[in-house]
N, C-alpha and C. Protein backbone atom coordinates (compact mmCIF):
# COMPACT_ATOMS: atom_id res chain seq x y z
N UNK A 1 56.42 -122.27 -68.96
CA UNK A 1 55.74 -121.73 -70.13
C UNK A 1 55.53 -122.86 -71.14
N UNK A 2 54.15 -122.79 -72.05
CA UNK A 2 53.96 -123.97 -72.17
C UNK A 2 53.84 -123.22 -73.94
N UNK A 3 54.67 -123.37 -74.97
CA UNK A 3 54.75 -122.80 -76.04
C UNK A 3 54.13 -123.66 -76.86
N UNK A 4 54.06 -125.00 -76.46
CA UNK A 4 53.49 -126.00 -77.37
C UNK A 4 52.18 -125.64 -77.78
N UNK A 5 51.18 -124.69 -77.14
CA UNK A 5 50.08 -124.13 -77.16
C UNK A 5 49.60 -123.75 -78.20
N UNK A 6 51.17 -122.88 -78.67
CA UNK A 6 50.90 -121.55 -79.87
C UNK A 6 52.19 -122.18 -80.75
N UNK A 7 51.82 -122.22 -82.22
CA UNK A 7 52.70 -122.55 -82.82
C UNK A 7 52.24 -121.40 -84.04
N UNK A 8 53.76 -120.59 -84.31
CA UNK A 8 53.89 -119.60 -85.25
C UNK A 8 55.02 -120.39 -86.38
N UNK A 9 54.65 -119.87 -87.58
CA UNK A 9 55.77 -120.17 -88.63
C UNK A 9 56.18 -119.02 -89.99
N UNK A 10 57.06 -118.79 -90.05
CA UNK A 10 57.21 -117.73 -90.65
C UNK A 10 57.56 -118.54 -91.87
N UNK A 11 57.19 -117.13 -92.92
CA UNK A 11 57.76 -117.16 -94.46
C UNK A 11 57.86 -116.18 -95.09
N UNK A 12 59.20 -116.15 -95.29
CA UNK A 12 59.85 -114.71 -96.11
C UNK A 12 58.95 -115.28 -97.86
N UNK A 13 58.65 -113.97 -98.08
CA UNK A 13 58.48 -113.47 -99.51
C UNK A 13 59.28 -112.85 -100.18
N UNK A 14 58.85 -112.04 -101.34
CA UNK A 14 59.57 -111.19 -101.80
C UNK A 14 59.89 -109.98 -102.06
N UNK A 15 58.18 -109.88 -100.83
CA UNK A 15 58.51 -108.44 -100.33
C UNK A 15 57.32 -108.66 -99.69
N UNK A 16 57.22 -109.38 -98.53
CA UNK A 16 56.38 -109.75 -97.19
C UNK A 16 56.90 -110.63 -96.44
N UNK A 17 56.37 -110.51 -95.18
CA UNK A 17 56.95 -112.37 -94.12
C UNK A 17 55.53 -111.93 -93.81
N UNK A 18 55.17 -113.49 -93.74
CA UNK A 18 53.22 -113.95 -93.41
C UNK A 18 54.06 -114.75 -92.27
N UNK A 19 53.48 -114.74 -91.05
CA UNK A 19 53.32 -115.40 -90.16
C UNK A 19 51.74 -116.13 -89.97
N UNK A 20 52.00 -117.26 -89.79
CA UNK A 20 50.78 -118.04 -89.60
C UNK A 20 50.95 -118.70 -88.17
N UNK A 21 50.40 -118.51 -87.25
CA UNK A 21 49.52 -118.63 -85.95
C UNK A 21 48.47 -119.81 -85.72
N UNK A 22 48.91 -120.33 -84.73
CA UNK A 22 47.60 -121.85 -84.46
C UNK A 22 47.72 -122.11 -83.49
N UNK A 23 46.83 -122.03 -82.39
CA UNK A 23 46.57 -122.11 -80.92
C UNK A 23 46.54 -121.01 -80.35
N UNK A 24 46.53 -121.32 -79.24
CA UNK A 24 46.02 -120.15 -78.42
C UNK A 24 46.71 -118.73 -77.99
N UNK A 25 46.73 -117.60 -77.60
CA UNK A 25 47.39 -116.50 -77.56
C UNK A 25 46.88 -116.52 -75.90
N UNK A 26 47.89 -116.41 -74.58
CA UNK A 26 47.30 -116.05 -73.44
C UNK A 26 48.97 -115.89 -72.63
N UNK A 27 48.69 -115.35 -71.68
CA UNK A 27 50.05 -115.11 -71.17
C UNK A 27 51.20 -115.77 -71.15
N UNK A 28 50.93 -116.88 -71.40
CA UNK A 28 52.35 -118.26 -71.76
C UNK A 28 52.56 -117.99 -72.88
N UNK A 29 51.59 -117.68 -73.62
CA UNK A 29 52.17 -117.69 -75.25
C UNK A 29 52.51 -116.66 -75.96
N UNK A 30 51.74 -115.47 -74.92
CA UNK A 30 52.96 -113.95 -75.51
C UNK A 30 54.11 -113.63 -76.48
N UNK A 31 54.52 -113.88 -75.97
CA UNK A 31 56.08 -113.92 -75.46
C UNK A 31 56.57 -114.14 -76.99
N UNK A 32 55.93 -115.31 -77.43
CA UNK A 32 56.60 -116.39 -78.50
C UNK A 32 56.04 -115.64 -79.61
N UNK A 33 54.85 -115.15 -79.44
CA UNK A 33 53.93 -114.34 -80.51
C UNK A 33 54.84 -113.21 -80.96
N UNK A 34 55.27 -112.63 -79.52
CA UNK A 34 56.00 -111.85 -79.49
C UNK A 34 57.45 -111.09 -80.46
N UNK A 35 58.26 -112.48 -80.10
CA UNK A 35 59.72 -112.68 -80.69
C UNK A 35 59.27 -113.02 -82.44
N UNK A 36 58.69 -113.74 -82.85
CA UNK A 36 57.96 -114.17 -84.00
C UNK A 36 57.80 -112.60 -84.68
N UNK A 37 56.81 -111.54 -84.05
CA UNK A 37 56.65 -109.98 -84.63
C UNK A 37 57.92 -109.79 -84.65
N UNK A 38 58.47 -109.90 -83.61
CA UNK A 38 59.93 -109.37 -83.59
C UNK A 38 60.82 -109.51 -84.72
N UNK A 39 61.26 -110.20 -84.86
CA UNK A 39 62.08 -111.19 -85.61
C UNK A 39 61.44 -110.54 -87.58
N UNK A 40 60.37 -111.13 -87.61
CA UNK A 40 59.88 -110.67 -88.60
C UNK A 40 59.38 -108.86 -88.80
N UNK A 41 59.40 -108.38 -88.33
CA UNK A 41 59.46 -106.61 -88.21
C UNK A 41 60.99 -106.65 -88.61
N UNK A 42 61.96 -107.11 -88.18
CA UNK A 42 63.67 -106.86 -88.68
C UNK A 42 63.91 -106.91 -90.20
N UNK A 43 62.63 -107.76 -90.62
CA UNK A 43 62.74 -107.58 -92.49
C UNK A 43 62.93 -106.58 -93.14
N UNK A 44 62.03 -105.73 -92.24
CA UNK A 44 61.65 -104.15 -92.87
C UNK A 44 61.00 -104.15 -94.08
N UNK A 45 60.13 -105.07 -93.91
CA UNK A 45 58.94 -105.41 -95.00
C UNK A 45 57.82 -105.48 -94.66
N UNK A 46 56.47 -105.20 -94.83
CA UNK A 46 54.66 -105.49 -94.51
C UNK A 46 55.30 -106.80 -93.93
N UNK A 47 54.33 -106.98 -92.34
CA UNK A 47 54.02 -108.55 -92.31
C UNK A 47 52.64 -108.73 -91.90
N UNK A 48 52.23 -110.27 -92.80
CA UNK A 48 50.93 -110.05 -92.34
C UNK A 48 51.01 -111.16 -91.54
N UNK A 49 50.21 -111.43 -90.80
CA UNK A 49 49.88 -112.33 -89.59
C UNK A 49 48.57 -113.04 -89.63
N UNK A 50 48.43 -114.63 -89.90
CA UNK A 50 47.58 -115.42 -90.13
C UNK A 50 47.06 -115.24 -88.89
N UNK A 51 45.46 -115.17 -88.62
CA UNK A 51 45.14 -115.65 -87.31
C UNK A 51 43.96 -116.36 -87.25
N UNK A 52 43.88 -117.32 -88.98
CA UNK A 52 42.54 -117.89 -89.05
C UNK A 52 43.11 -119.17 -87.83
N UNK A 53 44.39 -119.48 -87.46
CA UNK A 53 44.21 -120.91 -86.57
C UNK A 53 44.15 -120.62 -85.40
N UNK A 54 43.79 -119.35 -84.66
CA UNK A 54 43.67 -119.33 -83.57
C UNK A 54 42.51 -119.56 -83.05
N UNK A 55 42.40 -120.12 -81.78
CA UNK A 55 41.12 -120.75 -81.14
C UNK A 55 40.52 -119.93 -80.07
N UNK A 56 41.75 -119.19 -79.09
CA UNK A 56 41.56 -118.63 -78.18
C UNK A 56 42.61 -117.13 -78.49
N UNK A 57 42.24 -116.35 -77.84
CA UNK A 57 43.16 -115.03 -78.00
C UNK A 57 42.63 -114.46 -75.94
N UNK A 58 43.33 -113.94 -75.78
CA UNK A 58 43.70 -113.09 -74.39
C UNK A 58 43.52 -111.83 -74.70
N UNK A 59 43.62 -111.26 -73.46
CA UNK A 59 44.01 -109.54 -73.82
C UNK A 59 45.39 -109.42 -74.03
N UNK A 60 46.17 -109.71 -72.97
CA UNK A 60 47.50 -109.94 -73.47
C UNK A 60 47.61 -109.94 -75.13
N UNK A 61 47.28 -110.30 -75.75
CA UNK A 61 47.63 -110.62 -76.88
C UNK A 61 47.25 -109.27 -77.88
N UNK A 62 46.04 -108.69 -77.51
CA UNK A 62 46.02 -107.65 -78.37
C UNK A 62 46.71 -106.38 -77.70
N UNK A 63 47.59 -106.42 -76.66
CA UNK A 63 48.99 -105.46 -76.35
C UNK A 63 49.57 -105.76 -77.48
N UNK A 64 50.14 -107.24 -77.43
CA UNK A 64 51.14 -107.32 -78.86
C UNK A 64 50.81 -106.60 -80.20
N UNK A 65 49.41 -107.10 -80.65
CA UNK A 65 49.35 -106.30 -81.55
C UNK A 65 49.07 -104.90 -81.87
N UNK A 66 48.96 -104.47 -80.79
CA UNK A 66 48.64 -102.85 -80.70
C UNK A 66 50.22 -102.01 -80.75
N UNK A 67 51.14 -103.24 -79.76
CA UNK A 67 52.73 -102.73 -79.66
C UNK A 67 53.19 -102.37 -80.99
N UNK A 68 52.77 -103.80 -81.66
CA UNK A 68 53.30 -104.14 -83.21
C UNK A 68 52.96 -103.21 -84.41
N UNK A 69 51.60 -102.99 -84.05
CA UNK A 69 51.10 -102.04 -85.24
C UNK A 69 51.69 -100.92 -85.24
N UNK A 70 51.58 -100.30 -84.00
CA UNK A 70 52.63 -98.43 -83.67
C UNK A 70 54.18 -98.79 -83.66
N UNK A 71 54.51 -100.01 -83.79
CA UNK A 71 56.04 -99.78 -84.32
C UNK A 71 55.72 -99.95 -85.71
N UNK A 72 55.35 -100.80 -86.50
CA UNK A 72 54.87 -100.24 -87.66
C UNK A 72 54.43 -99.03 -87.98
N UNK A 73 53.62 -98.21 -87.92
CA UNK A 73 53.20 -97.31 -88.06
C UNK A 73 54.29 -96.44 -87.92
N UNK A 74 55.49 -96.15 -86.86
CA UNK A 74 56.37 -95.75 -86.75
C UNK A 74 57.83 -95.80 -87.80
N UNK A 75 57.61 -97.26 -88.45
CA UNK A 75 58.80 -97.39 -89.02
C UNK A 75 58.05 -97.59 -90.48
N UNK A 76 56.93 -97.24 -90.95
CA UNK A 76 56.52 -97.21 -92.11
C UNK A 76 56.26 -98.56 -93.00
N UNK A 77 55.96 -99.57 -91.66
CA UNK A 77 56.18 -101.34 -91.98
C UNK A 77 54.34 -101.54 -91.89
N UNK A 78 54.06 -101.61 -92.72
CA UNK A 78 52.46 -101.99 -92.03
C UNK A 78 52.69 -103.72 -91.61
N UNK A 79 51.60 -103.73 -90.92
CA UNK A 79 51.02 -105.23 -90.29
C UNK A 79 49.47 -105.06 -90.50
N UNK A 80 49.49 -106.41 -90.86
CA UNK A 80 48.11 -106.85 -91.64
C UNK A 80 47.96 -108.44 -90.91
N UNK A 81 46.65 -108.04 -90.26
CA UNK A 81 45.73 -109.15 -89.93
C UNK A 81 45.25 -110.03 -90.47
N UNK A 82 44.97 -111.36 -90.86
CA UNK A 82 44.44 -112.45 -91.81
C UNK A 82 43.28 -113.16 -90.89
N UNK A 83 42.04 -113.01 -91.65
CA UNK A 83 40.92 -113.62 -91.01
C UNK A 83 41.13 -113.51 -89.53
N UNK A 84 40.72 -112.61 -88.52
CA UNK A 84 40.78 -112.66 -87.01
C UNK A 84 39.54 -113.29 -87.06
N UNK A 85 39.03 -114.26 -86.21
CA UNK A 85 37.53 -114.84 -86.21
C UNK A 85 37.33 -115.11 -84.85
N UNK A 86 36.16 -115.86 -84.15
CA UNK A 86 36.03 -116.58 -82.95
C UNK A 86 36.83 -115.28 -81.82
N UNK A 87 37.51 -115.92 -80.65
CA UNK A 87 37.89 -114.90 -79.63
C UNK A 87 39.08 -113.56 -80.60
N UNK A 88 39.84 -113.95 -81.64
CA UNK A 88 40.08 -112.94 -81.87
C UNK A 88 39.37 -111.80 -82.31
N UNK A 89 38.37 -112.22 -83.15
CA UNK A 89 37.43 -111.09 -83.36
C UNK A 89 36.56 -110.48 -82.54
N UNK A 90 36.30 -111.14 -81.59
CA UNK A 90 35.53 -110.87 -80.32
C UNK A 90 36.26 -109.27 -79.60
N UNK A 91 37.23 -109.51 -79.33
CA UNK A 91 38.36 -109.23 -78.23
C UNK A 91 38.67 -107.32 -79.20
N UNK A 92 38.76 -107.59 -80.42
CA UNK A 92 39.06 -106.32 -81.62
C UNK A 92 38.30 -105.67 -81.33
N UNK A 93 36.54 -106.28 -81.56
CA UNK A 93 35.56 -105.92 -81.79
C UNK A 93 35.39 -104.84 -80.30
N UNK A 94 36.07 -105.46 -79.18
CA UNK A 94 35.09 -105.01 -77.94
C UNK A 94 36.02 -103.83 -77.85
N UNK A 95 37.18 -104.08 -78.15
CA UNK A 95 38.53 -103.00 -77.52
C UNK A 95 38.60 -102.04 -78.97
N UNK A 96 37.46 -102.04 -80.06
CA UNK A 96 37.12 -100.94 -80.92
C UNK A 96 38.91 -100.79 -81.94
N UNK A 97 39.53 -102.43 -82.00
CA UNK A 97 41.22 -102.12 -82.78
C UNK A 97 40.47 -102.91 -83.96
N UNK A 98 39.10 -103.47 -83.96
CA UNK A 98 38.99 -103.67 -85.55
C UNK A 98 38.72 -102.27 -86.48
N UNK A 99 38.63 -101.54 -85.73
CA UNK A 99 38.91 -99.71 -86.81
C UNK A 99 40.11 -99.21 -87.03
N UNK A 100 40.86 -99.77 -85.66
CA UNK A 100 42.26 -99.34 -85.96
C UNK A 100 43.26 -100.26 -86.72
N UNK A 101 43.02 -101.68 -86.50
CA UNK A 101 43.98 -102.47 -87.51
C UNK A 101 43.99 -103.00 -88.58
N UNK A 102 44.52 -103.15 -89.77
CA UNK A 102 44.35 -103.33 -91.12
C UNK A 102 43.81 -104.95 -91.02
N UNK A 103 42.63 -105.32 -90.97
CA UNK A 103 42.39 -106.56 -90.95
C UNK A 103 41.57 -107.04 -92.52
N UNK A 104 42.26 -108.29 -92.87
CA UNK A 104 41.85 -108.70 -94.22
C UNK A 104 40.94 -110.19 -93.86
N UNK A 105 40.04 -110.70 -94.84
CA UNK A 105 39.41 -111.88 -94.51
C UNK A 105 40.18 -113.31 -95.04
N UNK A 106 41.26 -112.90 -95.87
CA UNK A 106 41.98 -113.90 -96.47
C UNK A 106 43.69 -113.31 -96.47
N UNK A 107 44.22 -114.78 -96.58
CA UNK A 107 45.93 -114.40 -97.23
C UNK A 107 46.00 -113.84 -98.17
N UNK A 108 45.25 -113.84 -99.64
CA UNK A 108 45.85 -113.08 -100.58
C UNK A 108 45.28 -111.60 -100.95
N UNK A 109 44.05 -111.26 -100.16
CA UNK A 109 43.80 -110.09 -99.83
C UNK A 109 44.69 -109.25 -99.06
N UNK A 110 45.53 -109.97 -97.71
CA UNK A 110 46.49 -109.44 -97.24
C UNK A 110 47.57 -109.12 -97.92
N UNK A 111 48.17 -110.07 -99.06
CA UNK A 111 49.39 -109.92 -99.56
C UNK A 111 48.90 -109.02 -100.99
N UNK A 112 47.48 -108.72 -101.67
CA UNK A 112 47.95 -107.98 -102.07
C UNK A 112 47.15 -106.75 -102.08
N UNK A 113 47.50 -106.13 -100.90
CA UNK A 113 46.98 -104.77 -100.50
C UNK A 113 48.58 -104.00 -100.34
């Protein structure tokens, strides 16, 4: 697995964690996308998720966020999208989750909705 691909970085707020995303999302990099939601969903705070640095996105990848959003939705945590563009917006657009997921065009539109 080649993680060097996808590089996530988190940052607690003060009442958010923004994850910011850069490279690609495809079955190697799952995983990492993955633990990253993970990890940051344990806040029990909104997280929003940068995805202006992504280049490439998979299908794989919008499982994660479909997983992510209905455990949100479940635990009353929203998740918020930041600029999806290029294959991520593509991929929303075709699988009809840009109606279903809270997607913003910027970070501070995300943080303050």
């Amino acid at each position: 697995m080649d993680e060097a691909l996808l590089k996530v970085e988190s940052e607690k707020l003060a009442d958010v964690v923004v994850l910011r995303a850069e490279g690609e999302v495809d079955s190697y990099t799952a995983e990492l996308l993955r633990d990253k939601l993970s990890e940051a969903f344990a806040e029990g705070v909104p997280v929003v998720l940068d995805l202006s640095g992504v280049e490439f996105f998979a299908s794989v990848g919008l499982s994660v966020l479909v997983e992510y959003h209905q455990r949100g939705e479940e635990r009353g945590t929203a998740l918020r999208l930041v600029s999806p563009r290029g294959s991520v917006l593509r991929a929303l657009k075709a699988t009809l989750l840009n109606e279903t997921l809270d997607l913003y065009l910027d970070l501070d539109s995300a943080l303050r909705a």
